[in-house]
Each structure stands twice: as structure tokens, then as C-alpha cells.
Amino acid sequence: ETGVTQTPRHLVMGMTNKKSLKCEQHLGHNAMYWYKQSAKKPLELMFVYSLEERVENNSVPSRFSPECPNSSHLFLHLHTLQPEDSALYLCASSRLPSSSYNEQFFGPGTRLTVL
Amino acid sequence: AQKITQTQPGMFVQEKEAVTLDCTYDTSDQSYGLFWYKQPSSGEMIFLIYQGSYDEQNATEGRYSLNFQKARKSANLVISASQLGDSAMYFCAMSGAGSYQLTFGKGTKLSVIP
């Protein structure tokens, strides 16, 4: 495997389900990110982990719970979601930001549908 | 706070022609970076090109070039010799010095016509 991988690629869940999204990076990076991409809206940064510690949490509802067990893996645990949470969830990784350069490498995303 | 504006929701270009995708930005940072990403229908965001705010020359990567006009706060993407595979969403983004945050615009959907 190379780059950033995400599983599953597609997920349909009911509002009472619990599911998890998985992200793995094979680039030796130390920072990992979760983004939400809804139709006709800019990408929204949800969480940032740097060296396995959460460094940013942009007012995300508690029904989304991230976990970063090591620098290569990132999870997003989902619980009692709402239909408006249906979106493409993208994972990204990068080296630690230096100067103004923060090139992020993205995975293919998980298309989530909440019924 | 940073803001990216992409005013073209959709663009059409004839195959083999050049096309310019517009991006303007707003920031109070003195040091920042500008990025362009491509997102095909498959969903993955693909990094295309980067321009640092202190770089004096415009960035180029193969058929991609970034027309950076700092005074106008614009960072337009130029794609030369368009190919059918260039059909995708294109996002402009920026990051402040040492920041984890990438701020994205709403994107431009480019369609290449045979």
C-alpha cells in the first residue's frame, strides 16, 4: 500500500448505529487530519493530530470521536449521527508544518450516508 | 482569519487549449502558502502545485503553473494543453506559517470538451 488509504470507501448507516472510519498513511508523516466535504460547501477541517496528540478540534459535535493510536493510523468513531452528517469524509497526512509549507496528502475518502 | 474565493463554479475548455482558474485570497499573515488541488469524481484530493508568499517566481509543475500576483492577492491556476483527464473539481487553498490549517475555496468544476 502506498500513500493514504481509507476504509470503507462507502458506508450507509442508520441514526442509531455505531461505526468507525479508518485511515492509514504510509508516508512517514507525523500529522493526520479529518475533513468533511458536504455538497456545495468548502472542505471543513474537523480534527488534527500531531505526533499522536490532538492539536485542533474545530467545534465538531461529540457524535464524532477521533482516535489516533499511532502516527500511521487515524480513526473516526461515529455514533447516533444525523442525516445532515451525510458527506464525504477525507483523511489527510503531512509532515509537521514548517514556515508556510503544509502540503497535505489525501486519501480517497469515505462516502457516508446516514438514513 | 483566512479566506479563499473561487468565483467560477464551472468552466469549459476545449481539449488542447489553455485554461485559467481564478483564486483570490485574504489573510493578515505575512508568510503563507498557496496550494491547488484536483479532485476527480473518485473523490481523492490530488496536490498539484504550491506557491510560497515570499517566492519571487511563479511556480510551475509540468502543465500547471500558478500566476501569483501578491498585490492583488490572487493565485490563479493555469493549465496548458488541456486533456480529457483534466476534467475534475479544482480547489485553491492556503495555509499560514507553521499552521496545520488548510483553508479551501468552494472549488471550480472544469470540463474538458473533446
Coordinates of C-alpha atoms in Angstrom, one line a residue, chain A residues 9 31 33 35 37 40 42-43 45 48 50 55-56 58 88 90 96-104 106-108, chain B residues 31-35 37 39 42-47 50 52-53 91 95-102 104-106:
Chain A
R9 CA -15.0 3.6 0.8
A31 CA 0.3 14.9 11.3
Y33 CA -6.3 15.2 9.6
Y35 CA -12.1 16.7 6.8
Q37 CA -16.8 17.6 2.5
K40 CA -21.6 22.8 -2.4
P42 CA -15.8 24.1 1.2
L43 CA -13.9 21.4 2.9
L45 CA -11.3 20.7 8.9
V48 CA -5.9 17.5 13.6
S50 CA 0.3 15.9 15.5
V55 CA -4.0 19.8 18.3
E56 CA -7.2 21.1 16.7
N58 CA -13.0 22.7 15.2
L88 CA -17.5 12.6 2.0
L90 CA -11.5 12.7 3.8
L96 CA 4.9 18.8 10.7
P97 CA 4.2 22.3 9.2
S98 CA 7.3 24.4 8.6
S99 CA 7.2 28.0 7.5
S100 CA 4.2 28.4 5.2
Y101 CA 4.5 24.9 3.7
N102 CA 1.9 22.4 4.7
E103 CA 1.4 20.1 1.8
Q104 CA -1.2 17.5 2.8
F106 CA -5.3 13.0 1.0
G107 CA -6.9 9.6 0.9
P108 CA -9.8 8.6 -1.4
Chain B
S31 CA 4.1 34.4 5.5
Y32 CA 1.7 32.0 3.9
G33 CA 1.4 29.3 1.2
L34 CA -1.0 28.8 -1.6
F35 CA -2.0 25.4 -3.0
Y37 CA -5.7 20.5 -5.5
Q39 CA -10.5 16.2 -7.1
S42 CA -13.4 9.3 -7.5
G43 CA -13.0 11.7 -4.5
E44 CA -9.3 11.8 -3.8
M45 CA -7.7 15.2 -3.5
I46 CA -4.5 15.4 -5.6
F47 CA -1.9 18.0 -4.8
Y50 CA 2.5 25.2 -4.3
G52 CA 5.1 30.5 -1.1
S53 CA 4.3 34.1 -0.3
F91 CA -9.6 23.7 -5.2
S95 CA -2.0 27.9 4.9
G96 CA -0.4 30.3 7.3
A97 CA 3.2 30.0 8.5
G98 CA 3.5 26.9 10.8
S99 CA -0.2 26.3 10.7
Y100 CA -1.9 22.9 10.4
Q101 CA -5.0 24.6 8.9
L102 CA -5.5 24.5 5.2
F104 CA -10.1 25.8 1.0
G105 CA -12.2 27.6 -1.5
K106 CA -15.5 26.2 -2.8

